[in-house]
Short mmCIF file of C-alpha atoms and ligand atoms in Angstrom, two decimals:
data_model
loop_
_atom_site.label_atom_id
_atom_site.label_comp_id
_atom_site.label_asym_id
_atom_site.label_seq_id
_atom_site.Cartn_x
_atom_site.Cartn_y
_atom_site.Cartn_z
CA MET Y 1 12.82 14.67 19.62
CA LYS Y 2 9.32 13.50 18.89
CA GLN Y 3 6.51 12.74 21.25
CA GLN Y 4 3.42 10.80 20.22
CA SER Y 5 0.26 9.34 21.70
CA LEU Y 6 -2.71 8.82 19.39
CA GLN Y 7 -6.12 7.20 18.98
CA LYS Y 8 -6.27 4.58 16.19
CA SER Y 9 -8.58 6.57 13.90
CA LYS Y 10 -6.01 9.39 13.82
CA ILE Y 11 -3.17 7.08 12.83
CA LYS Y 12 -2.57 7.45 9.09
CA PHE Y 13 -1.24 4.56 7.04
CA LEU Y 14 0.11 5.44 3.60
CA LEU Y 15 0.33 2.37 1.33
CA LEU Y 16 2.08 2.77 -2.03
CA GLU Y 17 2.74 0.60 -5.10
CA GLY Y 18 -0.48 -1.41 -5.12
CA ILE Y 19 0.19 -3.42 -1.97
CA HIS Y 20 -2.01 -6.53 -1.83
CA PRO Y 21 -5.53 -5.95 -0.37
CA SER Y 22 -4.70 -8.56 2.31
CA ALA Y 23 -2.74 -5.75 4.02
CA LEU Y 24 -5.86 -3.57 4.19
CA ASP Y 25 -7.82 -6.47 5.67
CA ALA Y 26 -5.14 -7.05 8.31
CA LEU Y 27 -5.10 -3.34 9.20
CA ALA Y 28 -8.91 -3.23 9.41
CA LYS Y 29 -8.91 -6.32 11.62
CA ALA Y 30 -6.58 -4.51 14.01
CA GLY Y 31 -8.88 -1.45 14.00
CA TYR Y 32 -6.95 0.83 11.63
CA ASP Y 33 -9.14 2.42 8.96
CA ASN Y 34 -7.32 5.65 8.18
CA VAL Y 35 -5.49 4.21 5.19
CA VAL Y 36 -4.48 6.06 2.01
CA CYS Y 37 -3.57 3.77 -0.90
CA TYR Y 38 -1.84 4.45 -4.20
CA PRO Y 39 -1.54 1.87 -7.00
CA LYS Y 40 1.97 3.04 -7.98
CA ALA Y 41 5.08 4.65 -6.51
CA LEU Y 42 4.72 8.45 -6.21
CA PRO Y 43 7.08 11.00 -7.73
CA THR Y 44 9.34 12.42 -4.99
CA GLU Y 45 7.44 15.72 -4.57
CA GLU Y 46 4.07 14.00 -4.19
CA LEU Y 47 5.61 11.43 -1.86
CA MET Y 48 7.03 14.18 0.36
CA ALA Y 49 3.60 15.84 0.53
CA GLU Y 50 1.74 12.59 1.36
CA ILE Y 51 4.24 11.26 3.87
CA ARG Y 52 4.36 14.53 5.83
CA ASP Y 53 1.42 13.57 8.09
CA ALA Y 54 1.70 9.75 7.79
CA HIS Y 55 2.43 7.61 10.86
CA PHE Y 56 3.12 4.44 8.91
CA VAL Y 57 4.24 3.99 5.32
CA GLY Y 58 4.09 0.77 3.31
CA ILE Y 59 6.16 0.45 0.14
CA ARG Y 60 7.45 -2.21 -2.23
CA SER Y 61 10.72 -2.00 -4.13
CA ARG Y 62 10.23 1.11 -6.29
CA THR Y 63 9.72 3.82 -3.66
CA GLN Y 64 13.00 5.28 -2.48
CA LEU Y 65 12.81 6.32 1.15
CA SER Y 66 15.96 8.44 1.26
CA ALA Y 67 17.15 10.36 4.32
CA GLU Y 68 15.55 13.46 2.80
CA VAL Y 69 12.13 11.78 2.53
CA ILE Y 70 12.38 10.27 6.04
CA GLU Y 71 13.29 13.64 7.57
CA ALA Y 72 10.30 15.18 5.78
CA ALA Y 73 8.02 12.80 7.72
CA PRO Y 74 8.07 14.10 11.31
CA ARG Y 75 5.23 11.81 12.45
CA LEU Y 76 6.51 8.60 10.91
CA VAL Y 77 6.48 5.77 13.47
CA ALA Y 78 7.48 2.77 11.32
CA ILE Y 79 8.17 1.71 7.74
CA GLY Y 80 6.87 -1.51 6.19
CA CYS Y 81 8.63 -2.93 3.12
CA PHE Y 82 6.01 -5.25 1.58
CA CYS Y 83 8.76 -7.27 -0.09
CA ILE Y 84 12.01 -9.00 0.85
CA GLY Y 85 14.68 -6.37 0.18
CA THR Y 86 15.13 -3.17 2.17
CA ASN Y 87 17.81 -1.49 0.02
CA GLN Y 88 15.29 1.12 -1.10
CA VAL Y 89 15.19 2.55 2.45
CA ASP Y 90 17.99 4.57 4.03
CA LEU Y 91 18.11 2.31 7.10
CA GLU Y 92 20.61 4.50 8.90
CA ALA Y 93 18.40 7.56 8.52
CA ALA Y 94 15.44 5.53 9.75
CA SER Y 95 17.38 4.39 12.86
CA ARG Y 96 18.66 7.90 13.45
CA ASN Y 97 15.04 9.04 13.60
CA GLY Y 98 13.94 6.18 15.86
CA ILE Y 99 11.94 4.46 13.10
CA PRO Y 100 11.95 0.64 12.81
CA VAL Y 101 11.78 -0.91 9.33
CA PHE Y 102 9.95 -4.20 8.80
CA ASN Y 103 9.91 -6.54 5.79
CA ALA Y 104 8.67 -10.02 4.88
CA PRO Y 105 11.70 -12.25 4.48
CA PHE Y 106 9.86 -15.59 4.56
CA SER Y 107 6.47 -15.09 2.92
CA ASN Y 108 7.62 -16.47 -0.43
CA THR Y 109 9.64 -19.44 0.85
CA ARG Y 110 7.07 -21.98 -0.32
CA SER Y 111 6.79 -20.37 -3.77
CA VAL Y 112 10.53 -20.76 -4.36
CA ALA Y 113 10.59 -24.34 -3.06
CA GLU Y 114 7.70 -25.35 -5.33
CA LEU Y 115 9.27 -23.84 -8.46
CA VAL Y 116 12.58 -25.58 -7.73
CA MET Y 117 10.83 -28.91 -7.17
CA ALA Y 118 9.08 -28.56 -10.52
CA GLU Y 119 12.42 -27.80 -12.16
CA VAL Y 120 14.02 -30.87 -10.59
CA ILE Y 121 11.38 -33.04 -12.29
CA LEU Y 122 11.50 -31.21 -15.62
CA LEU Y 123 15.30 -31.40 -15.78
CA LEU Y 124 15.43 -35.09 -14.85
CA ARG Y 125 12.91 -35.80 -17.64
CA GLY Y 126 14.80 -33.69 -20.19
CA VAL Y 127 11.69 -31.60 -20.76
CA PRO Y 128 13.38 -28.22 -21.46
CA GLN Y 129 15.30 -29.45 -24.52
CA ARG Y 130 12.39 -31.57 -25.79
CA SER Y 131 10.01 -28.63 -25.47
CA ALA Y 132 12.44 -26.30 -27.24
CA ALA Y 133 12.86 -28.87 -30.05
CA ALA Y 134 9.08 -29.28 -30.40
CA HIS Y 135 8.76 -25.49 -30.80
CA ARG Y 136 11.12 -25.84 -33.76
CA GLY Y 137 9.02 -28.68 -35.23
CA GLN Y 138 11.22 -31.54 -33.98
CA TRP Y 139 9.73 -34.65 -32.33
CA GLN Y 140 12.09 -36.15 -29.75
CA LYS Y 141 10.06 -39.07 -28.41
CA THR Y 142 12.48 -41.26 -26.46
CA ALA Y 143 12.96 -42.55 -22.91
CA GLU Y 144 16.73 -42.19 -23.18
CA GLY Y 145 18.18 -39.80 -20.59
CA SER Y 146 14.76 -39.35 -19.00
CA HIS Y 147 14.48 -40.25 -15.30
CA GLU Y 148 12.01 -40.30 -12.43
CA CYS Y 149 13.00 -38.20 -9.43
CA ARG Y 150 12.08 -41.05 -7.08
CA GLY Y 151 15.24 -42.58 -5.63
CA LYS Y 152 17.53 -39.82 -6.96
CA THR Y 153 19.66 -37.65 -4.69
CA LEU Y 154 18.93 -33.95 -4.29
CA GLY Y 155 21.85 -31.92 -2.91
CA ILE Y 156 20.78 -28.70 -1.20
CA ILE Y 157 23.43 -26.05 -0.60
CA GLY Y 158 22.19 -23.65 2.11
CA TYR Y 159 19.76 -25.50 4.38
CA GLY Y 160 17.81 -22.45 5.56
CA ASN Y 161 14.14 -21.63 5.21
CA ILE Y 162 13.87 -22.43 1.50
CA GLY Y 163 16.37 -25.28 1.50
CA MET Y 164 14.59 -27.07 4.35
CA GLN Y 165 11.15 -26.64 2.78
CA LEU Y 166 12.46 -27.96 -0.53
CA GLY Y 167 13.99 -30.96 1.25
CA VAL Y 168 10.63 -31.87 2.79
CA ILE Y 169 8.80 -31.64 -0.56
CA ALA Y 170 11.50 -33.65 -2.34
CA GLU Y 171 11.39 -36.41 0.25
CA GLY Y 172 7.63 -36.55 -0.23
CA LEU Y 173 8.33 -37.45 -3.86
CA GLY Y 174 10.76 -40.17 -2.87
CA MET Y 175 14.05 -38.34 -3.33
CA LYS Y 176 17.04 -38.82 -1.07
CA VAL Y 177 18.03 -35.42 0.37
CA ILE Y 178 21.53 -34.37 1.34
CA TYR Y 179 22.58 -30.86 2.31
CA PHE Y 180 25.58 -28.70 3.03
CA ASP Y 181 25.42 -25.63 5.25
CA VAL Y 182 28.13 -23.56 6.91
CA GLU Y 183 26.10 -23.69 10.12
CA SER Y 184 25.08 -26.83 11.90
CA LYS Y 185 21.39 -27.39 11.04
CA LEU Y 186 18.94 -29.89 12.43
CA PRO Y 187 17.88 -32.14 9.53
CA LEU Y 188 14.18 -32.42 8.74
CA GLY Y 189 12.82 -35.85 7.84
CA ASN Y 190 15.60 -38.14 6.63
CA ALA Y 191 17.81 -35.41 5.14
CA GLN Y 192 21.52 -36.07 5.66
CA PRO Y 193 24.08 -33.33 6.30
CA LYS Y 194 27.33 -33.45 4.31
CA ALA Y 195 30.56 -32.34 5.92
CA THR Y 196 31.93 -30.65 2.81
CA LEU Y 197 30.63 -28.93 -0.29
CA SER Y 198 32.74 -31.29 -2.43
CA SER Y 199 31.12 -34.42 -1.03
CA LEU Y 200 27.67 -33.01 -1.75
CA LEU Y 201 28.65 -32.12 -5.32
CA GLU Y 202 30.03 -35.60 -5.91
CA ASP Y 203 26.95 -37.43 -4.60
CA ALA Y 204 23.93 -35.48 -5.89
CA HIS Y 205 22.00 -36.07 -9.12
CA VAL Y 206 20.55 -32.57 -8.81
CA VAL Y 207 22.17 -29.70 -6.90
CA SER Y 208 20.11 -26.69 -5.80
CA LEU Y 209 21.52 -23.50 -4.29
CA HIS Y 210 19.76 -21.65 -1.47
CA VAL Y 211 22.48 -19.50 0.08
CA PRO Y 212 22.35 -15.78 0.89
CA GLN Y 213 24.25 -13.07 -0.98
CA HIS Y 214 27.54 -12.70 0.84
CA ALA Y 215 31.24 -12.35 0.03
CA SER Y 216 31.64 -16.05 0.92
CA THR Y 217 28.93 -17.16 -1.54
CA GLU Y 218 30.17 -15.12 -4.51
CA LEU Y 219 31.01 -17.56 -7.32
CA LEU Y 220 30.58 -20.44 -4.87
CA ILE Y 221 30.02 -22.62 -7.93
CA GLY Y 222 32.71 -22.13 -10.57
CA SER Y 223 34.45 -24.45 -13.03
CA ASN Y 224 36.24 -26.39 -10.24
CA GLU Y 225 32.99 -27.15 -8.43
CA ILE Y 226 31.15 -27.98 -11.66
CA ALA Y 227 33.94 -30.44 -12.47
CA LYS Y 228 33.15 -32.31 -9.25
CA LEU Y 229 29.51 -32.94 -10.25
CA ARG Y 230 28.44 -36.36 -11.50
CA GLN Y 231 28.44 -36.72 -15.27
CA GLY Y 232 25.03 -35.47 -16.44
CA ALA Y 233 24.04 -33.88 -13.09
CA MET Y 234 21.65 -30.92 -12.98
CA LEU Y 235 22.27 -27.53 -11.35
CA ILE Y 236 19.58 -25.15 -10.09
CA ASN Y 237 20.10 -21.62 -8.78
CA ALA Y 238 17.18 -19.60 -7.44
CA SER Y 239 19.21 -17.87 -4.72
CA ARG Y 240 21.35 -14.93 -5.81
CA GLY Y 241 22.76 -14.04 -9.21
CA ASN Y 242 26.45 -13.97 -8.35
CA VAL Y 243 26.62 -17.41 -6.70
CA VAL Y 244 27.25 -19.32 -9.96
CA ASP Y 245 29.85 -18.56 -12.63
CA LEU Y 246 27.50 -18.51 -15.62
CA ASP Y 247 30.30 -18.66 -18.24
CA ALA Y 248 31.61 -21.84 -16.62
CA LEU Y 249 28.06 -23.24 -16.47
CA ALA Y 250 27.41 -22.43 -20.14
CA GLU Y 251 30.63 -24.21 -21.08
CA ALA Y 252 29.71 -27.28 -18.98
CA LEU Y 253 26.26 -27.44 -20.60
CA ARG Y 254 27.71 -27.11 -24.11
CA SER Y 255 30.28 -29.83 -23.47
CA GLY Y 256 27.62 -32.18 -22.02
CA CYS Y 257 29.57 -32.34 -18.75
CA ILE Y 258 26.32 -31.59 -16.94
CA GLY Y 259 22.87 -32.54 -18.14
CA GLY Y 260 20.83 -29.42 -17.53
CA ALA Y 261 20.31 -26.34 -15.42
CA ALA Y 262 17.61 -23.99 -14.19
CA ILE Y 263 18.59 -20.43 -13.38
CA ASP Y 264 16.23 -17.81 -11.92
CA VAL Y 265 18.69 -15.14 -10.76
CA PHE Y 266 21.47 -13.39 -12.67
CA PRO Y 267 24.46 -11.16 -11.89
CA VAL Y 268 22.88 -8.39 -13.99
CA GLU Y 269 19.12 -8.41 -14.47
CA PRO Y 270 17.11 -6.15 -16.80
CA ARG Y 271 15.82 -3.11 -14.95
CA SER Y 272 12.38 -3.45 -16.51
CA ASN Y 273 10.37 -5.84 -18.68
CA ASN Y 274 11.19 -3.59 -21.67
CA ASP Y 275 14.95 -4.13 -21.40
CA GLU Y 276 16.73 -7.00 -23.13
CA PHE Y 277 17.88 -9.97 -21.05
CA LEU Y 278 21.52 -10.79 -21.79
CA SER Y 279 23.17 -14.01 -20.60
CA PRO Y 280 25.75 -16.57 -21.79
CA LEU Y 281 23.03 -19.19 -21.15
CA ARG Y 282 20.68 -17.92 -23.85
CA GLY Y 283 20.12 -20.45 -26.60
CA LEU Y 284 21.04 -23.51 -24.52
CA ASP Y 285 17.93 -25.70 -24.76
CA GLN Y 286 18.70 -27.84 -21.70
CA CYS Y 287 18.73 -24.74 -19.48
CA ILE Y 288 15.50 -23.34 -17.99
CA LEU Y 289 15.77 -19.56 -17.72
CA THR Y 290 13.24 -17.68 -15.59
CA PRO Y 291 13.14 -13.91 -14.90
CA HIS Y 292 13.70 -13.93 -11.11
CA ILE Y 293 10.21 -15.20 -10.38
CA GLY Y 294 11.06 -17.84 -7.79
CA GLY Y 295 9.15 -16.02 -5.07
CA SER Y 296 6.65 -14.25 -7.31
CA THR Y 297 3.23 -15.75 -6.81
CA GLU Y 298 -0.11 -14.26 -5.88
CA GLU Y 299 -0.07 -16.36 -2.71
CA ALA Y 300 3.29 -14.90 -1.70
CA GLN Y 301 2.02 -11.36 -2.34
CA GLU Y 302 -1.01 -12.08 -0.18
CA ASN Y 303 1.16 -13.52 2.60
CA ILE Y 304 3.50 -10.53 2.41
CA GLY Y 305 0.50 -8.16 2.78
CA VAL Y 306 -0.60 -9.88 5.98
CA GLU Y 307 2.89 -10.43 7.43
CA VAL Y 308 4.06 -6.82 7.14
CA ALA Y 309 0.70 -5.24 8.08
CA GLU Y 310 0.67 -7.38 11.24
CA LYS Y 311 4.22 -6.35 12.13
CA LEU Y 312 3.21 -2.68 11.79
CA THR Y 313 0.03 -3.05 13.87
CA ARG Y 314 1.84 -5.02 16.58
CA TYR Y 315 4.42 -2.26 16.84
CA SER Y 316 1.65 0.34 16.90
CA ASP Y 317 -0.44 -1.56 19.46
CA ASN Y 318 2.13 -2.88 21.89
CA GLY Y 319 5.63 -1.81 20.82
CA THR Y 320 6.90 -5.22 19.66
CA THR Y 321 9.75 -4.87 17.15
CA THR Y 322 10.55 -8.55 16.48
CA SER Y 323 12.27 -8.99 13.09
CA ALA Y 324 12.81 -5.26 12.47
CA VAL Y 325 15.86 -4.99 10.22
CA ASN Y 326 17.43 -1.83 11.70
CA PHE Y 327 16.14 -1.67 15.23
CA PRO Y 328 16.57 -3.37 18.62
CA GLU Y 329 14.22 -6.38 18.72
CA VAL Y 330 11.83 -6.55 21.64
CA ALA Y 331 8.96 -9.06 21.94
CA LEU Y 332 6.45 -7.73 24.42
CA PRO Y 333 3.52 -9.16 26.37
CA GLU Y 334 0.14 -7.40 26.24
CA HIS Y 335 -0.20 -4.48 28.64
CA ASP Y 336 -3.84 -4.72 29.72
CA GLY Y 337 -4.71 -2.22 32.42
CA LYS Y 338 -1.28 -0.59 32.28
CA HIS Y 339 0.17 2.39 30.51
CA ARG Y 340 3.06 1.60 28.21
CA LEU Y 341 5.72 4.17 27.39
CA LEU Y 342 8.15 3.63 24.52
CA HIS Y 343 11.45 5.46 24.56
CA VAL Y 344 13.82 5.33 21.60
CA HIS Y 345 17.21 6.86 22.22
CA GLN Y 346 20.81 7.03 21.13
CA ASN Y 347 22.76 4.16 22.62
CA ILE Y 348 24.96 6.36 24.84
CA PRO Y 349 25.84 6.09 28.53
CA GLY Y 350 23.54 7.74 31.05
CA VAL Y 351 20.19 7.53 29.20
CA MET Y 352 18.78 4.64 31.23
CA SER Y 353 19.73 6.17 34.57
CA ALA Y 354 18.18 9.48 33.47
CA ILE Y 355 14.97 7.63 32.51
CA ASN Y 356 14.78 5.86 35.86
CA GLN Y 357 15.44 9.11 37.66
CA VAL Y 358 12.46 10.73 35.91
CA PHE Y 359 10.21 7.93 37.18
CA SER Y 360 11.53 8.15 40.70
CA GLU Y 361 11.24 11.98 40.76
CA ASN Y 362 7.62 11.71 39.57
CA ASN Y 363 6.90 9.01 42.14
CA VAL Y 364 5.74 6.54 39.46
CA ASN Y 365 6.14 2.84 40.09
CA VAL Y 366 7.45 0.85 37.11
CA SER Y 367 5.83 -2.58 36.76
CA GLY Y 368 7.83 -3.80 33.75
CA GLN Y 369 10.83 -2.62 31.79
CA TYR Y 370 12.20 -4.10 28.54
CA LEU Y 371 15.46 -2.79 27.11
CA GLN Y 372 17.31 -3.72 23.97
CA THR Y 373 20.06 -2.00 22.00
CA MET Y 374 21.32 -2.38 18.45
CA GLY Y 375 24.24 -0.36 17.11
CA ASP Y 376 23.60 3.30 17.85
CA THR Y 377 19.97 2.81 18.90
CA GLY Y 378 18.51 1.94 22.30
CA TYR Y 379 14.86 1.02 22.82
CA VAL Y 380 13.24 0.74 26.21
CA VAL Y 381 9.60 -0.06 26.92
CA ILE Y 382 8.25 0.84 30.35
CA ASP Y 383 4.93 -0.35 31.81
CA ILE Y 384 3.39 1.63 34.65
CA GLU Y 385 0.23 0.84 36.60
CA ALA Y 386 -0.68 4.31 37.85
CA ASP Y 387 -1.77 7.32 35.84
CA TYR Y 388 1.02 9.52 34.58
CA SER Y 389 1.26 13.27 34.10
CA LYS Y 390 2.10 15.11 30.89
CA ALA Y 391 5.12 16.46 32.76
CA LEU Y 392 6.52 12.91 33.02
CA ILE Y 393 6.40 12.48 29.24
CA THR Y 394 7.89 15.93 28.70
CA SER Y 395 10.75 15.06 31.07
CA LEU Y 396 11.35 11.73 29.30
CA THR Y 397 11.37 13.47 25.92
CA ALA Y 398 13.82 16.09 27.22
CA ILE Y 399 16.47 13.51 28.23
CA GLU Y 400 19.64 14.01 26.22
CA GLY Y 401 19.91 11.41 23.44
CA THR Y 402 16.13 10.86 23.15
CA LEU Y 403 15.02 10.19 19.57
CA ARG Y 404 11.34 9.59 20.20
CA THR Y 405 8.80 8.82 22.92
CA ARG Y 406 5.41 7.22 22.40
CA VAL Y 407 2.57 6.34 24.75
CA LEU Y 408 0.35 3.32 24.12
CA PHE Y 409 -3.11 3.07 25.63
P1 LIG F 1 18.06 -18.40 4.90
O1 LIG F 1 18.86 -17.30 5.48
O2 LIG F 1 16.91 -18.93 5.65
O3 LIG F 1 19.04 -19.64 4.54
C1 LIG F 1 20.30 -19.49 3.97
C2 LIG F 1 21.16 -20.65 4.47
O4 LIG F 1 22.40 -20.62 3.76
C3 LIG F 1 21.49 -20.54 5.95
O5 LIG F 1 21.20 -21.75 6.59
C4 LIG F 1 23.00 -20.26 5.96
O6 LIG F 1 23.66 -20.80 7.09
C5 LIG F 1 23.43 -20.95 4.69
N1 LIG F 1 24.70 -20.50 4.15
C6 LIG F 1 25.27 -19.28 4.19
N2 LIG F 1 26.45 -19.28 3.55
C7 LIG F 1 26.63 -20.54 3.09
C8 LIG F 1 27.67 -21.16 2.34
N3 LIG F 1 28.75 -20.48 1.94
N4 LIG F 1 27.54 -22.48 2.07
C9 LIG F 1 26.46 -23.18 2.49
N5 LIG F 1 25.45 -22.62 3.20
C10 LIG F 1 25.54 -21.34 3.48
O7 LIG F 1 17.60 -17.87 3.46
P2 LIG F 1 16.33 -18.33 2.61
O8 LIG F 1 15.15 -17.54 3.02
O9 LIG F 1 16.26 -19.79 2.59
O10 LIG F 1 16.77 -17.78 1.15
C11 LIG F 1 17.85 -18.37 0.44
C12 LIG F 1 18.19 -17.54 -0.77
O11 LIG F 1 17.06 -17.47 -1.66
C13 LIG F 1 18.57 -16.08 -0.48
O12 LIG F 1 19.70 -15.74 -1.22
C14 LIG F 1 17.39 -15.29 -0.98
O13 LIG F 1 17.79 -14.01 -1.40
C15 LIG F 1 16.94 -16.14 -2.15
N6 LIG F 1 15.56 -15.91 -2.57
C16 LIG F 1 15.28 -15.91 -3.91
C17 LIG F 1 13.99 -15.68 -4.36
C18 LIG F 1 13.68 -15.71 -5.83
O14 LIG F 1 12.72 -15.06 -6.24
N7 LIG F 1 14.45 -16.41 -6.62
C19 LIG F 1 12.89 -15.41 -3.43
C20 LIG F 1 13.26 -15.54 -2.03
C21 LIG F 1 14.57 -15.75 -1.63
#
């Protein structure tokens, strides 16, 4: 059981892996200047030494925050993943220790949508194959098979954050937008929902995939779906690598059944820039291949720095956990003139009544209480107007099932 209440200057942020300076600016703006930065991931032993007295840690994808590392960080209050994925963190161990984990799922939405839009235009103009031919010394100057995007139909599969943004950009360029989603989604602009995947595949000149990785999206596009596309249609995948059957796609491109493709994500991707990229699509000129860079722009990195740093400072300042990936989500008002107590506990019967009993025994009037649970974790935030004694905090911390208590000023 851990008990914490600290002044800002004593709160140590450990930022690893060269997180964008925008994060430092956001922390400074919120009054946090005790920040230790490293340009790379640290070897485990060094990481364990540095994290020991850290209250917040910021990582990207290379730092592994295993249960062992998390347990070696007794003061850790929250973890910020300055990226999209959170697989590098043992989320269960974090929850077990009352530590919320934040990430930046939407900061690169625009970057992906822009790249896809560019690919729509390049594919419709037949640029990939003409560029490849020019590199070989061939001059393919012809208007044949080259089209404007204006007036063509873009079919978006997965009308979420990226799909919607792409639809808006495409409409701005005069495209007709149709979409298919498993959930009912409000269309933006003049986009038209399609009732079935098949009807979208049959109608679109260009199909772009923006679905999540899930059992239901694995090989969503195989030879049967490709066969439903218009003759000469284009296929774009910048979502997840296992959504399209790449052997079937390679075959369809070779046979001329479809006109072109742009693929950014692959079932198996090289672990580093030094490893060879292997794919059945290599050598097909009408296929744009990019190394999973859909969301990789300097703007996205900058946005990620701000988004995650702000989530960490909000949690530190007022206890808000909105969009934490492993933790009950609570959005809290400011607590001017009040004391705010945060209590993270195991989600077991009796904890809340024990908490309320402590307040009543100490004769403390509660002016606001916010409770949320998620899986095995419960999180309650209690605002009190009057001063409190150390004994109150000790009693709260002693309640069976308590993972952590924190006092905000
Ligand atoms: P999102 O969660 O906002 O949207 C996904 C949409 O797909 C939701 O509306 C959902 O209802 C829908 N969906 C789920 N299963 C479906 C199915 N079987 N058929 C049709 N629709 C289905 O996700 P967001 O942020 O738009 O991201 C989309 C994808 O892009 C994700 O897989 C993400 O990992 C990927 N991505 C790729 C990047 C890159 O660098 N290439 C960068 C960022 C995200």
